[in-house]
Coordinates of C-alpha atoms and ligand atoms in Angstrom, one line a residue:
X1 CA -5.1 -16.5 -33.5
X2 CA -5.9 -17.7 -29.9
X3 CA -6.6 -15.2 -27.3
X4 CA -3.4 -16.1 -25.6
X5 CA -1.2 -15.3 -28.6
X6 CA -3.2 -12.2 -29.3
X7 CA -2.6 -11.0 -25.6
X8 CA 1.1 -11.8 -25.8
X9 CA 1.5 -9.6 -28.9
X10 CA -0.7 -6.8 -27.8
X11 CA 1.3 -6.5 -24.6
X12 CA 4.8 -7.7 -25.5
X13 CA 5.4 -7.1 -29.2
X14 CA 9.0 -5.7 -29.2
X15 CA 7.9 -2.6 -31.3
X16 CA 4.1 -2.2 -30.8
X17 CA 3.4 -4.0 -27.5
X18 CA 1.6 -2.0 -24.9
X19 CA 4.2 -2.5 -22.1
X20 CA 7.2 -2.1 -24.4
X21 CA 6.4 1.4 -25.3
X22 CA 5.2 3.4 -22.3
X23 CA 4.9 3.9 -18.5
X24 CA 1.2 3.1 -18.1
X25 CA 0.8 4.2 -14.5
X26 CA -0.7 7.1 -12.6
X27 CA -3.0 10.0 -13.4
X28 CA -1.6 10.6 -16.9
X29 CA -1.5 6.9 -17.7
X30 CA -4.1 4.3 -17.8
X31 CA -4.3 2.7 -14.5
X32 CA -3.2 3.0 -10.9
X33 CA -1.8 0.1 -8.8
X34 CA -1.6 -0.4 -5.1
X35 CA 2.1 0.6 -4.8
X36 CA 1.3 3.8 -6.7
X37 CA -1.7 4.6 -4.4
X38 CA 0.5 4.5 -1.1
X39 CA 3.9 3.7 0.2
X40 CA 2.2 1.6 2.9
X41 CA 1.7 -1.2 0.4
X42 CA 5.4 -1.7 -0.5
X43 CA 6.5 -1.2 3.1
X44 CA 4.1 -3.8 4.4
X45 CA 5.1 -6.3 1.8
X46 CA 8.8 -5.5 2.6
X47 CA 8.2 -6.4 6.2
X48 CA 6.2 -9.5 5.2
X49 CA 9.3 -10.6 3.2
X50 CA 11.7 -9.8 6.1
X51 CA 9.5 -11.8 8.5
X52 CA 9.7 -14.7 6.0
X53 CA 13.5 -14.3 6.0
X54 CA 13.7 -14.4 9.7
X55 CA 11.5 -17.4 10.0
X56 CA 13.7 -19.1 7.5
X57 CA 16.5 -18.6 10.1
X58 CA 18.0 -15.5 8.6
X59 CA 19.9 -17.2 5.8
X60 CA 23.1 -15.4 4.8
X61 CA 22.0 -15.1 1.2
X62 CA 18.6 -15.4 -0.5
X63 CA 17.2 -14.4 -3.9
X64 CA 14.7 -11.5 -3.5
X65 CA 12.7 -11.6 -6.6
X66 CA 10.0 -9.3 -7.9
X67 CA 8.0 -10.0 -11.0
X68 CA 6.6 -7.2 -13.0
X69 CA 7.9 -4.4 -10.8
X70 CA 6.3 -1.5 -12.7
X71 CA 7.9 1.7 -11.8
X72 CA 10.0 0.0 -9.0
X73 CA 7.9 1.7 -6.4
X74 CA 7.0 -1.4 -4.4
X75 CA 10.6 -2.6 -4.2
X76 CA 11.8 0.8 -3.2
X77 CA 9.3 1.1 -0.5
X78 CA 10.0 -2.5 0.7
X79 CA 13.7 -1.9 0.9
X80 CA 13.3 1.5 2.7
X81 CA 11.0 -0.1 5.3
X82 CA 13.5 -3.0 6.0
X83 CA 16.7 -0.9 6.2
X84 CA 17.0 -1.3 9.9
X85 CA 16.4 -5.1 10.0
X86 CA 19.9 -6.3 10.6
X87 CA 21.4 -8.5 7.9
X88 CA 18.4 -8.4 5.6
X89 CA 19.7 -6.1 3.0
X90 CA 23.1 -7.7 3.1
X91 CA 21.5 -11.1 2.4
X92 CA 19.3 -10.0 -0.5
X93 CA 20.2 -10.7 -4.0
X94 CA 17.7 -8.5 -5.7
X95 CA 16.4 -9.6 -9.1
X96 CA 13.7 -8.0 -11.0
X97 CA 11.8 -9.8 -13.7
X98 CA 10.6 -7.2 -16.2
X99 CA 9.7 -7.4 -19.9
X100 CA 9.5 -3.7 -20.7
X101 CA 12.6 -1.7 -21.4
X102 CA 10.8 1.6 -20.7
X103 CA 9.9 0.3 -17.2
X104 CA 13.3 -1.2 -16.6
X105 CA 14.8 2.2 -17.0
X106 CA 12.5 3.6 -14.3
X107 CA 13.3 0.8 -12.0
X108 CA 17.0 1.4 -12.5
X109 CA 16.6 5.1 -11.5
X110 CA 14.4 4.5 -8.5
X111 CA 16.6 1.7 -7.1
X112 CA 20.0 3.3 -8.0
X113 CA 21.3 2.9 -4.4
X114 CA 20.8 -0.9 -4.5
X115 CA 22.6 -3.7 -6.4
X116 CA 19.9 -5.0 -8.7
X117 CA 19.9 -7.5 -11.5
X118 CA 17.2 -8.0 -14.2
X119 CA 16.0 -11.4 -15.3
X120 CA 13.5 -12.2 -18.1
X121 CA 12.2 -15.5 -16.5
X122 CA 12.7 -17.7 -13.6
X123 CA 14.9 -20.0 -15.7
X124 CA 17.4 -17.2 -16.0
X125 CA 20.9 -18.4 -15.1
X126 CA 21.0 -16.0 -12.2
X127 CA 18.2 -17.8 -10.5
X128 CA 19.0 -21.3 -11.8
X129 CA 22.7 -21.3 -10.8
X130 CA 21.8 -20.1 -7.2
X131 CA 21.0 -22.5 -4.5
X132 CA 19.7 -20.0 -1.9
X133 CA 16.2 -19.7 -0.5
X134 CA 13.9 -17.4 -2.5
X135 CA 11.4 -14.7 -1.5
X136 CA 9.3 -13.6 -4.4
X137 CA 6.7 -10.9 -4.6
X138 CA 4.4 -10.2 -7.5
X139 CA 1.7 -7.5 -7.6
X140 CA -0.6 -7.4 -10.6
X141 CA 1.8 -9.6 -12.6
X142 CA -0.2 -12.8 -13.1
X143 CA -3.1 -11.0 -14.7
X144 CA -0.9 -9.7 -17.5
X145 CA 0.1 -13.2 -18.6
X146 CA -1.8 -14.6 -21.5
X147 CA -5.0 -16.6 -21.1
X148 CA -7.1 -18.8 -23.4
X149 CA -10.8 -18.7 -23.9
X150 CA -13.1 -21.5 -24.9
X151 CA -16.8 -21.0 -25.9
X152 CA -19.6 -23.5 -25.4
X153 CA -21.2 -24.1 -28.7
X154 CA -23.6 -26.9 -29.6
X155 CA -22.4 -29.1 -26.7
X156 CA -18.6 -28.6 -27.0
X157 CA -16.0 -26.2 -25.9
X158 CA -14.5 -24.5 -28.9
X159 CA -11.4 -22.1 -28.9
X160 CA -12.2 -18.5 -29.0
X161 CA -10.0 -16.6 -31.4
X162 CA -9.3 -13.1 -32.9
X163 CA -9.5 -12.8 -36.6
X164 CA -9.6 -10.3 -39.3
X165 CA -13.2 -10.1 -40.6
X166 CA -14.5 -9.3 -44.1
X167 CA -14.3 -5.6 -43.4
X168 CA -10.7 -5.9 -42.5
X169 CA -11.3 -5.3 -38.8
X170 CA -10.3 -7.4 -35.7
X171 CA -13.2 -9.4 -34.4
X172 CA -13.8 -12.3 -32.1
X173 CA -14.6 -15.7 -33.6
X174 CA -14.7 -19.3 -32.7
X175 CA -12.3 -21.9 -34.4
X176 CA -12.9 -25.4 -35.2
X177 CA -10.6 -26.5 -32.4
X178 CA -12.4 -28.3 -29.6
X179 CA -11.3 -28.9 -26.0
X180 CA -11.4 -32.4 -24.9
X181 CA -11.9 -34.3 -21.7
X182 CA -9.7 -32.1 -19.7
X183 CA -12.6 -29.6 -19.2
X184 CA -15.0 -31.3 -17.0
X185 CA -17.6 -28.6 -16.7
X186 CA -20.5 -28.2 -19.1
X187 CA -21.9 -24.8 -20.0
X188 CA -24.8 -23.2 -21.5
X189 CA -24.8 -22.1 -25.1
X190 CA -22.1 -19.3 -25.6
X191 CA -20.7 -19.6 -22.1
X192 CA -17.0 -18.8 -21.8
X193 CA -14.4 -20.8 -20.0
X194 CA -11.0 -19.3 -19.3
X195 CA -7.7 -21.0 -18.5
X196 CA -4.2 -19.7 -18.4
X197 CA -1.5 -22.3 -19.2
X198 CA 1.3 -19.7 -19.1
X199 CA 0.3 -18.5 -15.7
X200 CA 0.0 -22.1 -14.4
X201 CA 3.4 -22.9 -15.8
X202 CA 4.8 -19.8 -14.1
X203 CA 3.5 -20.6 -10.7
X204 CA 4.5 -24.2 -11.2
X205 CA 8.1 -23.1 -11.9
X206 CA 8.1 -20.9 -8.8
X207 CA 6.8 -23.9 -6.7
X208 CA 9.5 -26.2 -7.9
X209 CA 12.3 -23.7 -7.0
X210 CA 10.6 -23.2 -3.6
X211 CA 10.5 -26.8 -3.0
X212 CA 14.2 -27.3 -3.5
X213 CA 15.4 -24.2 -2.0
X214 CA 12.8 -23.1 0.7
X215 CA 11.1 -19.7 0.8
X216 CA 7.9 -18.1 -0.1
X217 CA 6.2 -16.4 -3.2
X218 CA 3.5 -13.9 -2.7
X219 CA 1.0 -13.2 -5.6
X220 CA -1.5 -10.4 -5.2
X221 CA -4.0 -9.7 -8.1
X222 CA -7.7 -9.2 -8.9
X223 CA -9.5 -12.4 -9.4
X224 CA -11.9 -15.2 -8.2
X225 CA -11.9 -18.7 -7.4
X226 CA -13.3 -20.9 -10.2
X227 CA -16.4 -20.5 -12.2
X228 CA -17.2 -19.4 -15.9
X229 CA -17.3 -16.0 -17.6
X230 CA -15.3 -13.6 -19.9
X231 CA -12.9 -11.6 -17.8
X232 CA -10.7 -10.3 -20.6
X233 CA -10.6 -6.6 -20.5
X234 CA -8.9 -3.5 -22.0
X235 CA -8.2 -0.4 -19.9
X236 CA -7.4 3.1 -21.2
X237 CA -7.3 6.3 -19.3
X238 CA -8.6 4.7 -16.2
X239 CA -11.7 3.5 -18.1
X240 CA -12.7 0.1 -19.6
X241 CA -12.4 0.0 -23.4
X242 CA -13.5 -2.4 -26.0
X243 CA -10.8 -5.1 -26.1
X244 CA -10.2 -4.9 -29.9
X245 CA -10.3 -1.2 -30.4
X246 CA -6.9 0.1 -29.2
X247 CA -4.5 -2.8 -29.5
X248 CA -1.1 -2.0 -28.1
X249 CA -2.5 1.3 -26.9
X250 CA -4.9 0.0 -24.2
X251 CA -3.8 -2.3 -21.4
X252 CA -5.2 -5.8 -21.6
X253 CA -5.8 -8.0 -18.6
X254 CA -7.8 -10.8 -17.2
X255 CA -8.9 -11.9 -13.8
X256 CA -6.8 -14.5 -12.1
X257 CA -8.6 -17.7 -11.3
X258 CA -6.7 -18.6 -8.1
X259 CA -8.4 -22.0 -7.7
X260 CA -7.1 -23.0 -11.1
X261 CA -3.4 -22.3 -9.9
X262 CA -3.5 -24.7 -7.0
X263 CA -3.3 -27.9 -8.8
X264 CA -0.1 -26.7 -10.5
X265 CA 1.7 -26.1 -7.2
X266 CA 0.1 -28.2 -4.5
X267 CA 2.4 -31.1 -4.6
X268 CA 5.5 -28.9 -4.2
X269 CA 4.4 -26.2 -1.7
X270 CA 1.9 -25.2 0.9
X271 CA -0.8 -22.7 -0.4
X272 CA -1.9 -19.9 1.9
X273 CA -5.1 -18.1 0.8
X274 CA -6.3 -16.5 -1.3
X275 CA -7.5 -14.0 1.1
X276 CA -8.9 -10.6 0.4
X277 CA -6.2 -7.8 0.0
X278 CA -8.2 -5.9 2.7
X279 CA -7.9 -8.7 5.3
X280 CA -4.3 -9.5 4.3
X281 CA -3.1 -5.8 4.8
X282 CA -5.2 -5.4 8.0
X283 CA -3.3 -8.4 9.5
X284 CA 0.1 -6.9 8.5
X285 CA -0.9 -3.7 10.4
X286 CA -2.0 -1.2 7.7
X287 CA -4.4 0.5 10.0
X288 CA -1.8 1.6 12.5
X289 CA 0.5 2.7 9.7
X290 CA -2.2 4.7 8.0
X291 CA -2.9 6.5 11.3
X292 CA 0.7 7.4 11.7
X293 CA 0.9 8.6 8.1
X294 CA -2.5 10.3 8.1
X295 CA -3.5 8.3 5.1
X296 CA -7.2 7.4 5.7
X297 CA -8.1 7.8 2.0
X298 CA -5.4 5.3 0.9
X299 CA -6.4 2.9 3.6
X300 CA -9.8 3.0 2.4
X301 CA -8.8 2.5 -1.4
X302 CA -6.5 -0.4 -0.5
X303 CA -8.7 -2.2 2.1
X304 CA -12.5 -1.4 1.7
X305 CA -14.6 -4.2 0.3
X306 CA -16.2 -2.0 -2.3
X307 CA -12.7 -0.8 -3.5
X308 CA -9.6 -3.0 -3.7
X309 CA -10.1 -4.9 -0.4
X310 CA -12.2 -7.9 -1.7
X311 CA -11.6 -8.3 -5.5
X312 CA -7.9 -8.1 -5.1
X313 CA -6.6 -11.2 -3.3
X314 CA -3.3 -12.4 -1.8
X315 CA -2.1 -16.0 -2.1
X316 CA 1.3 -17.3 -0.9
X317 CA 3.1 -20.4 -1.9
X318 CA 5.6 -21.6 0.9
X319 CA 8.0 -24.2 1.6
X320 CA 9.3 -24.6 5.1
X321 CA 7.8 -21.3 6.5
X322 CA 4.5 -20.0 7.7
X323 CA 3.9 -16.4 6.4
X324 CA 1.9 -13.6 8.1
X325 CA -1.4 -12.3 6.9
X326 CA -3.4 -15.5 6.2
Ligands
LIG401 N1 3.7 -4.6 -9.9 C1 3.6 -3.2 -10.4 C2 3.3 -3.2 -12.0 C3 2.1 -4.0 -12.4 S1 1.8 -3.9 -14.2 C4 2.7 -2.4 -9.7 O1 1.9 -3.0 -8.9 O2 2.6 -1.2 -9.9 C5 2.5 -5.3 -14.8 C6 4.0 -5.4 -14.8 O3 4.4 -6.7 -15.3 C7 4.7 -4.3 -15.7 O4 5.9 -4.0 -15.0 C8 5.0 -5.1 -17.0 O5 5.9 -4.6 -17.8 C9 5.3 -6.5 -16.4 N2 5.2 -7.6 -17.3 C10 4.1 -7.9 -18.0 N3 4.3 -9.1 -18.7 C11 5.5 -9.6 -18.3 C12 6.3 -10.7 -18.6 N4 5.8 -11.6 -19.4 N5 7.6 -10.8 -18.2 C13 8.0 -9.8 -17.3 N6 7.3 -8.7 -16.9 C14 6.1 -8.5 -17.4

């Protein structure tokens, strides 16, 4: 099967998928994300969203969507930080897009005091039947969506697949399927080219909704802008692991190619960024907040170039509004 189908099963299979069966975060889990490092992250994203809402003219109602909300920490911090912004909570229809029943339960517990709804995709009736502006947040969501890989062999890009080899083990192979004229880059023998049609479709859908209803979507993830290379990785117990060793037990992700997302959205919305997470959070005032909370360590982790400040990037899609941070 293609890498995309393999990733979708490894992460989302109803019984054995990685996200379906566990809470992957924190010290006892496999990885730690920005909102789990410090409350500052969710607070600043909440204020970013409230600023967008004010710039939109404080609409009476808006759909406040988070994709892949994990433990619900980001949304809880965002809502706490914006409690005193008059009218913001009353206007927010909160919708969480989450695939994992285990994490959905955690989100429910953490956000008990708010009125929250769950959706499985942007074409859910709750979103589609609404005509309000939207503000969407997604941290480390796009990297979990399936990607395809193509390998340059004897002058052509051929699809990289996962197969069961003669020993009965999972292994990488290359199929007969070739990629045609849509890949304009040439490579050297064995180079790997990645693309993520599911990811492109998702941001394209978001852009179309933004275009017709106004608002902004903020995507933060680790990634790059263009280029070749294999970024598929498995992470277990805070360490990289061989991709095919612990299927359904290790997290599987890939780097987000932000440049590749732009063509899918540029006709509908204005794109801001990507900029480094460090620069983005600095512009939102993380330094001042860190001083107040005495969180020098967390500030360093979230913003330093050698930590999450540069590899992680923020990109916003906007219609009718210019967001802070870029
Ligand atoms: N944003 C959180 C969690 C990041 S992990 C944080 O920063 O801590 C990725 C999240 O996306 C998890 O909540 C996972 O269950 C969810 N997810 C992965 N694939 C998804 C899909 N196809 N649809 C909805 N949610 C998905």
